[in-house]
Amino acid sequence: MNLPGVRPALVVLAVIVLLVGLLWVFQRRLIYLPDAAPVPPAAEVVPGAREVTLTTADGLRLGAWYVPGDHPVRVLIAGGNASNRLYRAPLARALAARGLPVLLMDYRGYGGNPGSPTEEGLRLDVRAARDWLGDGPVIYFGESLGAAVVTGLAAERPPDGLVLRSPFTDLAAAGQANYPFLPVRALLRDRFPVAERIGAVRAPVVVVYGTADSIVPAGQSRAVAEAAAGPVTVIEIDGAGHNDPVFLTGPEVVGAVADLAGRIRRAR
């Protein structure tokens, strides 16, 4: 006996199950959007920069760029989920112009590096970057997904300062904001709990975000700032979207990092 509407309902259910299954299998292709192409030589992009190699605990050798400087405080830059370090070179140049030494890293799978990105893999990658810098004062700078990466590192290996650019509270919250029709929190394997982890960080924190961010809502960045345990400076850039150039070369971002470095220098 065929009941009206049963067959169409089963078809719809089957399609939903199929879509959810595909999202579970391929979710990391939606999260991580690397530009895997090899990058140009460092010195061609950032004056004075040189190529360095970061060796991870699981044996990967990752390319990165280091820009020397006269300032005693170094800046470790961890990028977002897309592109590679070439895109972030303007930020490195702007910080280097202030005398700050900069280590501009790329994760596994980005910028010609081997491997495939995962939450655990990125944790190993940023650890390798911190190991390469050795002793001495360091600011961790994280962009969007990179803010989650460096917050995790800061909870394990405290920095002298932490700059979070457009941070989300956790990856599921950011995903839900972009895909409100999907059960994102139930599906995600990679979590990146920023607001939870930042409570363990006692170093000075700077949170920078744009009011017109359509990828990471400004309210999530404000929530991260409110969850911080240490002293917090909040810089809200009116009208700025997630990928606007102001976050690479704007005086708000560059000045905030330079000011934090100056405070760290005076406190030592």
PDB file of N, CA, C and O in Angstrom, residues 36 48-49 53 58 72 88 103 115 134 137-138 141 156 172 177 188 197 205 212 223 241 245 249 260 263 266:
ATOM      1  N   ALA A  36      48.367  26.100  -2.346  1.00  0.00           N
ATOM      2  CA  ALA A  36      49.467  25.158  -2.181  1.00  0.00           C
ATOM      3  C   ALA A  36      50.646  25.442  -3.095  1.00  0.00           C
ATOM      4  O   ALA A  36      51.677  24.772  -3.015  1.00  0.00           O
ATOM      5  N   GLY A  48      65.213  42.009   2.821  1.00  0.00           N
ATOM      6  CA  GLY A  48      65.964  41.497   3.952  1.00  0.00           C
ATOM      7  C   GLY A  48      65.497  40.163   4.482  1.00  0.00           C
ATOM      8  O   GLY A  48      66.142  39.579   5.367  1.00  0.00           O
ATOM      9  N   ALA A  49      64.376  39.639   3.970  1.00  0.00           N
ATOM     10  CA  ALA A  49      63.844  38.372   4.465  1.00  0.00           C
ATOM     11  C   ALA A  49      64.667  37.200   3.939  1.00  0.00           C
ATOM     12  O   ALA A  49      65.312  37.281   2.895  1.00  0.00           O
ATOM     13  N   THR A  53      63.472  26.924   7.612  1.00  0.00           N
ATOM     14  CA  THR A  53      62.737  25.657   7.623  1.00  0.00           C
ATOM     15  C   THR A  53      62.329  25.317   9.051  1.00  0.00           C
ATOM     16  O   THR A  53      63.162  25.359   9.971  1.00  0.00           O
ATOM     17  N   ASP A  58      56.147  15.666  13.977  1.00  0.00           N
ATOM     18  CA  ASP A  58      55.827  14.481  13.178  1.00  0.00           C
ATOM     19  C   ASP A  58      56.663  14.412  11.898  1.00  0.00           C
ATOM     20  O   ASP A  58      56.331  13.667  10.971  1.00  0.00           O
ATOM     21  N   PRO A  72      64.042  43.942  20.164  1.00  0.00           N
ATOM     22  CA  PRO A  72      64.237  42.665  20.881  1.00  0.00           C
ATOM     23  C   PRO A  72      63.018  41.758  20.891  1.00  0.00           C
ATOM     24  O   PRO A  72      63.131  40.565  21.198  1.00  0.00           O
ATOM     25  N   ARG A  88      50.289  37.487   3.125  1.00  0.00           N
ATOM     26  CA  ARG A  88      50.518  38.225   4.376  1.00  0.00           C
ATOM     27  C   ARG A  88      51.841  38.977   4.399  1.00  0.00           C
ATOM     28  O   ARG A  88      52.205  39.575   5.417  1.00  0.00           O
ATOM     29  N   LEU A 103      58.629  36.312  12.016  1.00  0.00           N
ATOM     30  CA  LEU A 103      58.613  34.959  11.456  1.00  0.00           C
ATOM     31  C   LEU A 103      57.235  34.743  10.848  1.00  0.00           C
ATOM     32  O   LEU A 103      56.229  34.704  11.561  1.00  0.00           O
ATOM     33  N   GLY A 115      52.108  17.785   3.416  1.00  0.00           N
ATOM     34  CA  GLY A 115      51.107  17.459   4.412  1.00  0.00           C
ATOM     35  C   GLY A 115      49.738  18.039   4.113  1.00  0.00           C
ATOM     36  O   GLY A 115      49.553  18.803   3.165  1.00  0.00           O
ATOM     37  N   GLY A 134      63.309  30.132  19.473  1.00  0.00           N
ATOM     38  CA  GLY A 134      64.162  29.990  20.634  1.00  0.00           C
ATOM     39  C   GLY A 134      63.790  30.950  21.754  1.00  0.00           C
ATOM     40  O   GLY A 134      62.653  31.401  21.871  1.00  0.00           O
ATOM     41  N   PRO A 137      61.774  37.383  24.018  1.00  0.00           N
ATOM     42  CA  PRO A 137      60.375  37.813  23.991  1.00  0.00           C
ATOM     43  C   PRO A 137      59.725  37.641  22.618  1.00  0.00           C
ATOM     44  O   PRO A 137      60.345  37.932  21.596  1.00  0.00           O
ATOM     45  N   VAL A 138      58.480  37.175  22.633  1.00  0.00           N
ATOM     46  CA  VAL A 138      57.752  36.898  21.386  1.00  0.00           C
ATOM     47  C   VAL A 138      56.300  37.344  21.533  1.00  0.00           C
ATOM     48  O   VAL A 138      55.673  37.135  22.579  1.00  0.00           O
ATOM     49  N   PHE A 141      50.918  36.484  16.768  1.00  0.00           N
ATOM     50  CA  PHE A 141      49.887  37.190  16.002  1.00  0.00           C
ATOM     51  C   PHE A 141      49.134  36.142  15.188  1.00  0.00           C
ATOM     52  O   PHE A 141      49.722  35.439  14.368  1.00  0.00           O
ATOM     53  N   GLU A 156      49.783  26.748  26.079  1.00  0.00           N
ATOM     54  CA  GLU A 156      50.830  25.769  26.371  1.00  0.00           C
ATOM     55  C   GLU A 156      52.178  26.434  26.631  1.00  0.00           C
ATOM     56  O   GLU A 156      52.915  26.035  27.530  1.00  0.00           O
ATOM     57  N   ALA A 172      33.031  25.913  15.456  1.00  0.00           N
ATOM     58  CA  ALA A 172      31.634  25.574  15.215  1.00  0.00           C
ATOM     59  C   ALA A 172      30.761  26.824  15.184  1.00  0.00           C
ATOM     60  O   ALA A 172      29.848  26.932  14.362  1.00  0.00           O
ATOM     61  N   ALA A 177      27.535  30.421  11.837  1.00  0.00           N
ATOM     62  CA  ALA A 177      27.195  31.748  11.329  1.00  0.00           C
ATOM     63  C   ALA A 177      27.176  31.775   9.801  1.00  0.00           C
ATOM     64  O   ALA A 177      26.404  32.524   9.197  1.00  0.00           O
ATOM     65  N   LEU A 188      31.455  18.744  13.101  1.00  0.00           N
ATOM     66  CA  LEU A 188      32.866  19.145  13.055  1.00  0.00           C
ATOM     67  C   LEU A 188      33.786  18.185  13.804  1.00  0.00           C
ATOM     68  O   LEU A 188      33.502  17.788  14.940  1.00  0.00           O
ATOM     69  N   ARG A 197      40.024  28.506  25.651  1.00  0.00           N
ATOM     70  CA  ARG A 197      41.459  28.426  25.931  1.00  0.00           C
ATOM     71  C   ARG A 197      42.068  29.750  26.378  1.00  0.00           C
ATOM     72  O   ARG A 197      43.053  29.763  27.104  1.00  0.00           O
ATOM     73  N   VAL A 205      46.730  40.847  25.883  1.00  0.00           N
ATOM     74  CA  VAL A 205      46.042  40.426  24.665  1.00  0.00           C
ATOM     75  C   VAL A 205      45.491  41.655  23.948  1.00  0.00           C
ATOM     76  O   VAL A 205      44.942  42.561  24.576  1.00  0.00           O
ATOM     77  N   ALA A 212      32.172  45.202  10.071  1.00  0.00           N
ATOM     78  CA  ALA A 212      31.433  44.703   8.908  1.00  0.00           C
ATOM     79  C   ALA A 212      31.913  43.318   8.490  1.00  0.00           C
ATOM     80  O   ALA A 212      31.756  42.931   7.325  1.00  0.00           O
ATOM     81  N   ALA A 223      33.400  38.578  22.263  1.00  0.00           N
ATOM     82  CA  ALA A 223      33.265  37.536  23.285  1.00  0.00           C
ATOM     83  C   ALA A 223      34.617  36.945  23.648  1.00  0.00           C
ATOM     84  O   ALA A 223      34.865  36.604  24.816  1.00  0.00           O
ATOM     85  N   GLY A 241      35.690  44.777   6.651  1.00  0.00           N
ATOM     86  CA  GLY A 241      35.303  43.400   6.420  1.00  0.00           C
ATOM     87  C   GLY A 241      36.441  42.452   6.758  1.00  0.00           C
ATOM     88  O   GLY A 241      37.558  42.869   7.080  1.00  0.00           O
ATOM     89  N   PRO A 245      42.214  45.197   3.311  1.00  0.00           N
ATOM     90  CA  PRO A 245      43.652  45.498   3.407  1.00  0.00           C
ATOM     91  C   PRO A 245      44.056  46.174   4.707  1.00  0.00           C
ATOM     92  O   PRO A 245      45.232  46.101   5.106  1.00  0.00           O
ATOM     93  N   THR A 249      47.998  46.284   6.457  1.00  0.00           N
ATOM     94  CA  THR A 249      48.883  47.452   6.457  1.00  0.00           C
ATOM     95  C   THR A 249      48.294  48.653   7.191  1.00  0.00           C
ATOM     96  O   THR A 249      48.940  49.700   7.254  1.00  0.00           O
ATOM     97  N   LEU A 260      52.333  47.167  21.510  1.00  0.00           N
ATOM     98  CA  LEU A 260      52.468  46.031  22.425  1.00  0.00           C
ATOM     99  C   LEU A 260      53.928  45.651  22.579  1.00  0.00           C
ATOM    100  O   LEU A 260      54.399  45.390  23.699  1.00  0.00           O
ATOM    101  N   ARG A 263      55.609  48.095  24.894  1.00  0.00           N
ATOM    102  CA  ARG A 263      55.275  47.854  26.309  1.00  0.00           C
ATOM    103  C   ARG A 263      56.046  46.661  26.857  1.00  0.00           C
ATOM    104  O   ARG A 263      56.513  46.695  28.018  1.00  0.00           O
ATOM    105  N   ARG A 266      59.704  47.762  27.463  1.00  0.00           N
ATOM    106  CA  ARG A 266      59.876  48.598  28.653  1.00  0.00           C
ATOM    107  C   ARG A 266      59.727  47.821  29.949  1.00  0.00           C
ATOM    108  O   ARG A 266      60.292  48.192  30.974  1.00  0.00           O
TER     109      ARG A 266
END
